[in-house]
Coordinates of C-alpha atoms in Angstrom, one line a residue:
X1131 CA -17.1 77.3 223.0
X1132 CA -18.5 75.9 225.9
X1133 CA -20.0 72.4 225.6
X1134 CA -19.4 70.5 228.7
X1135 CA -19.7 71.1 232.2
X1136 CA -20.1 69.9 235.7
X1137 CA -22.6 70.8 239.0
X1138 CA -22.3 68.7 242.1
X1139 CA -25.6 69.2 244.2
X1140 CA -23.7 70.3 247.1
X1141 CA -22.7 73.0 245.0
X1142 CA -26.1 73.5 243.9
X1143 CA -27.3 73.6 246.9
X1144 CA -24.6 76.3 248.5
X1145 CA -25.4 78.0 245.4
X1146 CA -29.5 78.4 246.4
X1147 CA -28.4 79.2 249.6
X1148 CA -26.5 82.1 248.7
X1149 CA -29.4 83.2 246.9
X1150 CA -31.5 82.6 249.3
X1151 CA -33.9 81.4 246.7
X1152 CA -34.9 78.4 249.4
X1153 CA -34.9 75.2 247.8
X1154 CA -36.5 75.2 244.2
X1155 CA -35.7 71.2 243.2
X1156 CA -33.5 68.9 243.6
X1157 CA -30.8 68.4 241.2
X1158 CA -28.5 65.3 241.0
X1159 CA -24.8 65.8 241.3
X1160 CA -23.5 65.6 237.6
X1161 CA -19.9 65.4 236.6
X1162 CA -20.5 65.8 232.6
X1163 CA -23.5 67.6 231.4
X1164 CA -24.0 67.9 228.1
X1165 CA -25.8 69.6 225.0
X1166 CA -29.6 68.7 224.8
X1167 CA -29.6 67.4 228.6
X1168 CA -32.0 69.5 231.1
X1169 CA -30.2 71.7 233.3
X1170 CA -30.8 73.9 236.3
X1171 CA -30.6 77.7 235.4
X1172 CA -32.2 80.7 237.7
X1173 CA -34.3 83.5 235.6
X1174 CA -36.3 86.0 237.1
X1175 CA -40.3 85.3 237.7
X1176 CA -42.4 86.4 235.4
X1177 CA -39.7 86.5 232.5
X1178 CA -41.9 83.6 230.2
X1179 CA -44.8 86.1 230.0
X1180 CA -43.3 89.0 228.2
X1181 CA -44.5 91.1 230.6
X1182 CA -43.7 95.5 229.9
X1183 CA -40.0 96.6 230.6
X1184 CA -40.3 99.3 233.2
X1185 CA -36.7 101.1 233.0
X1186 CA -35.3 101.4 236.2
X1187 CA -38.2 99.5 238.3
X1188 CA -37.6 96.9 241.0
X1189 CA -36.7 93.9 239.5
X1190 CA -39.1 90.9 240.2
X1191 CA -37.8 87.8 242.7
X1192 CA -35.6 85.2 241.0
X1193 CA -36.8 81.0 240.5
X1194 CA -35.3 78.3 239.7
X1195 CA -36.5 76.5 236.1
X1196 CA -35.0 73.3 234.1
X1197 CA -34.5 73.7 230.7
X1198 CA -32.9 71.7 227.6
X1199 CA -29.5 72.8 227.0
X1200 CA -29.8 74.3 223.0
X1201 CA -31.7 76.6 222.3
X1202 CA -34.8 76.5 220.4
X1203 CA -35.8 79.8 218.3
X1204 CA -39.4 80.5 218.9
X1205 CA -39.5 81.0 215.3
X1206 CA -38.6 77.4 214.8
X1207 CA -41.1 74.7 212.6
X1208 CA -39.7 72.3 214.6
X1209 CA -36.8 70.9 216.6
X1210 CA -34.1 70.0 215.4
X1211 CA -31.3 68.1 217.1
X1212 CA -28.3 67.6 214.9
X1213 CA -26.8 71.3 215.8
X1214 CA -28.2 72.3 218.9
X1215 CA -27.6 76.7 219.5
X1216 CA -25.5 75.9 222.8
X1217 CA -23.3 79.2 222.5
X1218 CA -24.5 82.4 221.7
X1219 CA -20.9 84.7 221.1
X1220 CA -21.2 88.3 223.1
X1221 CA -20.2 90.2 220.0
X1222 CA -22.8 89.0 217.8
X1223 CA -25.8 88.3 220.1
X1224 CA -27.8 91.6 219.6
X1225 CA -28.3 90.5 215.8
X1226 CA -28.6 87.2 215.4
X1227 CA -32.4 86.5 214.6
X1228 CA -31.8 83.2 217.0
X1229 CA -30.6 84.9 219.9
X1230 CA -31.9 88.7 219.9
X1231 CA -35.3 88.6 221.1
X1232 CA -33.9 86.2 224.6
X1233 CA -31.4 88.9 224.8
X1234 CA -33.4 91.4 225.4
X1235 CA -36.1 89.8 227.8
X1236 CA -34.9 86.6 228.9
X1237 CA -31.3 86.3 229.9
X1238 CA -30.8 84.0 233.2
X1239 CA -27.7 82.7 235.7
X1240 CA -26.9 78.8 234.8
X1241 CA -25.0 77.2 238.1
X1242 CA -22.0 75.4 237.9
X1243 CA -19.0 74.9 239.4
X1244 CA -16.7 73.7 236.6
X1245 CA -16.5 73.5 232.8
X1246 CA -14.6 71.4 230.3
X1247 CA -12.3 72.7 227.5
X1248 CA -10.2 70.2 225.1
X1249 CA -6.5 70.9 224.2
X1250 CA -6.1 70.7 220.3
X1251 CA -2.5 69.5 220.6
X1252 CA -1.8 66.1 219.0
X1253 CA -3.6 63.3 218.0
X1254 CA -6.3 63.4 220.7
X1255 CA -7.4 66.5 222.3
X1256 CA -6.5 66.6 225.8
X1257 CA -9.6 67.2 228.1
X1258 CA -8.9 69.9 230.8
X1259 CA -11.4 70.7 234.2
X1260 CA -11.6 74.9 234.7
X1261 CA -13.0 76.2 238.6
X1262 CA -12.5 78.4 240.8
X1263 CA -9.1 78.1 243.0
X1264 CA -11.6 77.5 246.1
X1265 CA -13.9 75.5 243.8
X1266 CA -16.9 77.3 245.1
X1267 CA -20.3 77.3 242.6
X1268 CA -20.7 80.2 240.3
X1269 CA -23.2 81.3 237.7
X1270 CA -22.4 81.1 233.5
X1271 CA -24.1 84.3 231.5
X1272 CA -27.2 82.4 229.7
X1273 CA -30.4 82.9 227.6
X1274 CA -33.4 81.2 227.2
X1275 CA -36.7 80.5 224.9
X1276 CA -39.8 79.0 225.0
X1277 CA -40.8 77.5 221.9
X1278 CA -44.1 76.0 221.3
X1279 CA -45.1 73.3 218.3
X1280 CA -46.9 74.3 215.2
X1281 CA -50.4 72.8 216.5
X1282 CA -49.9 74.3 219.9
X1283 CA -49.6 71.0 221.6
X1284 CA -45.8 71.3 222.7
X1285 CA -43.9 73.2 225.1
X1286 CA -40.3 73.6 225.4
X1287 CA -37.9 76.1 227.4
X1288 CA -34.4 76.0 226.0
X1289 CA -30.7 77.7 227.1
X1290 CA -27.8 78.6 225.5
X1291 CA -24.6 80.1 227.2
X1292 CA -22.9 82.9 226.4
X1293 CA -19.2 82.9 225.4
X1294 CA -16.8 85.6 224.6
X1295 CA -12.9 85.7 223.7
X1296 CA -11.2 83.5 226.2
X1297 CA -8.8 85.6 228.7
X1298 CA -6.8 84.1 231.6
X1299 CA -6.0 80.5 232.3
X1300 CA -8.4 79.5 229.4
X1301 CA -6.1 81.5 226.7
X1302 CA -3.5 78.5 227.4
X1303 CA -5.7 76.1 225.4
X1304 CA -9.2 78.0 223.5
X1305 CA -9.2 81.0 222.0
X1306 CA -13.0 81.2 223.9
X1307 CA -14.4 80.6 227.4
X1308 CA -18.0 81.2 229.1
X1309 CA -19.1 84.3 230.5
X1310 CA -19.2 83.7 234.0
X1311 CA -21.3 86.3 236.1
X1312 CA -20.1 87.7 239.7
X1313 CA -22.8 88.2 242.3
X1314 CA -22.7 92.0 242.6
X1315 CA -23.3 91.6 238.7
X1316 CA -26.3 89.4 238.5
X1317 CA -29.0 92.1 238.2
X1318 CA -26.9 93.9 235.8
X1319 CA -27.0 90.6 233.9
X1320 CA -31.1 89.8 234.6
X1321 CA -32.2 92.8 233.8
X1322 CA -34.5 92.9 230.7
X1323 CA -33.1 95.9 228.6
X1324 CA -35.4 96.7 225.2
X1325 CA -33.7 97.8 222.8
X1326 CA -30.8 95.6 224.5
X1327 CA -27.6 97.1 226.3
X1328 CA -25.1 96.1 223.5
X1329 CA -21.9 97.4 226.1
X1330 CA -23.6 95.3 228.8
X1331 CA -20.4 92.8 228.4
X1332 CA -17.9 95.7 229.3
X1333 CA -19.9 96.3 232.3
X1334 CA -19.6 93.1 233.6
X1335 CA -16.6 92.4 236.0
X1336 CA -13.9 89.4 234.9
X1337 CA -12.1 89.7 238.1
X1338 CA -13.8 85.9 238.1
X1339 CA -11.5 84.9 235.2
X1340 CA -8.4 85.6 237.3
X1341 CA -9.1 83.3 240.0
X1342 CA -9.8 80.2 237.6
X1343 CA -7.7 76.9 237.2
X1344 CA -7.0 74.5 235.3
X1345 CA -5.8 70.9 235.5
X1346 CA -6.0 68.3 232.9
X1347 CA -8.3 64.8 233.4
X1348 CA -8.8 61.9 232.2
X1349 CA -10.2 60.8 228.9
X1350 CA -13.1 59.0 230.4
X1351 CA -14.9 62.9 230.3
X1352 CA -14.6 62.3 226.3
X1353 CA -17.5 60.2 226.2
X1354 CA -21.1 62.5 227.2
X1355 CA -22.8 59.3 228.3
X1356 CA -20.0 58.9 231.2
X1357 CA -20.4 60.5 234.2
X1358 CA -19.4 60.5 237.7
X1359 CA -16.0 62.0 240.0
X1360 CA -13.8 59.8 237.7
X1361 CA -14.5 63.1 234.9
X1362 CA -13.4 66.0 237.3
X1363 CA -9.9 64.0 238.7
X1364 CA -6.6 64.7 237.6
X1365 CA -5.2 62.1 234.7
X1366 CA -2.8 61.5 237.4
X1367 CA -0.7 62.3 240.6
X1368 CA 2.1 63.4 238.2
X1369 CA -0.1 64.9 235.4
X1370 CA -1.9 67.0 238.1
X1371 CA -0.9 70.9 236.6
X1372 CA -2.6 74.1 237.7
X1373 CA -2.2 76.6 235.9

C-alpha cells in the first residue's frame, strides 16, 4: 500500500522541466499528502475524451491535470468517502470492474519525490521516508477516472496508484511498495493498450527500486492534517538509518 507521500515544488518544478512540459500550475510544496487531497499527476492530452486507440501511432503531447487522490468508478451512484480506491494492485488490475476500463485508456505519471511506509513492529508503527539516494523527483505508475453525478451536474477526475509486491529497501518493512516509472519507460506506461497489456508490469524497468532509501522520521507524519519539513526529517541524529 501506498497512502502517504511527499512533493516539494522544487521538485515539481525540476520534474516539468525535465519534461519539458513548460509550466502547467503551480503546486505548493507538500510534505504529507494524503488520500482524498488533489494532487498533480501528468496524463496524455486528449486521454478524457476516449478518443480511438490507433496501435502503434504517435502518442499525443503530455499535460499536467489535478485530481482527487481515490478513485471514483465511473459506474459509481455517488461518492463515497469512507474507503477511498487509492491502490490498484498490478496483479489484479485488468479485472477489477473498478479499475479495468482506466487501465486500458487512462493510465498517467503522478510526481513525487518521496513516499511514506509504517513499520508494524511494536506498539506504534514506526513511520519511515523512502527516495531516491540523490533525492531527485520521480513519477508513481497511476490511473485515473472521470466520474460525473447522476443528474449530470458534477464532475470529478480521480487517481489511484499502482502497487505491486514490495522488492528492495521496502521489503525491510511492507510486504508492498509503489510502482515507480523510469523515464525511458513513461510511454510504455501512457500508452492506451485495448484489450490492455496484462505483461506491461514485466516490461517496466525496477532498476529504480535499487537506488531507493530509507530512513525512519518522526511521528509528527502520523497525523494527515500535519505537514511541513518537520515530516520528511530524521527522528534524530542517532536514529538517522539508511538502509
Amino acid at each position: 500500500m501506498c497512502g502517504r507521500y511527499s512533493l516539494a515544488s522544487e521538485a515539481y518544478n525540476s520534474f516539468i522541466e525535465f519534461m519539458d512540459m513548460g509550466y502547467p500550475f503551480k503546486v505548493p510544496s507538500r510534505f504529507n499528502i494524503a488520500p482524498s487531497q488533489p494532487v498533480a499527476v501528468i496524463r496524455l492530452k486528449g486521454s478524457d475524451k476516449d478518443q480511438a486507440i490507433i496501435p502503434d501511432a504517435p502518442l499525443p503531447e503530455r499535460e499536467g491535470a489535478l485530481m482527487r487522490w481515490g478513485l471514483v468508478p465511473h459506474f459509481a451512484k455517488e461518492i463515497k468517502n469512507d474507503r477511498p480506491l487509492i491502490n490498484a494492485r498490478s496483479e489484479t488490475i485488468a479485472d477489477k470492474p473498478s479499475f479495468r476500463g482506466p487501465f486500458r485508456r487512462r493510465k498517467c505519471l503522478v510526481p513525487a519525490d518521496g513516499f511514506y511506509e509504517w513499520k508494524r513492529d511494536g506498539a506504534s508503527p514506526i513511520p519511515y521516508h523512502i527516495c531516491l539516494q540523490d533525492h531527485a523527483p520521480f513519477t508513481f505508475a497511476g490511473i485515473w477516472e472521470a466520474w460525473t453525478g447522476p443528474n449530470g451536474d458534477d464532475w470529478l477526475e480521480t487517481v489511484s496508484l499502482i502497487t505491486k509486491p514490495a522488492n528492495g529497501v521496502v521489503k525491510k518493512i511492507h510486504h508492498r511498495s509503489p510502482v515507480i516509472i523510469e523515464p525511458q519507460d513513461y510511454d510504455l506506461w501512457l500508452r492506451p493498450e485495448d484489450p490492455p497489456d496484462r505483461k506491461i508490469f514485466d516490461k517496466l524497468s525496477t532498476d529504480i527500486d535499487l537506488k531507493l532509501e530509507m530512513y525512519e522520521v518522526s511521528p509528527f507524519v502520523n497525523n494527515a492534517r500535519n505537514d511541513g519539513e518537520e515530516c520528511i526529517k530524521p527522528a534524530s541524529k542517532d536514529q538517522f538509518k539508511l538502509f
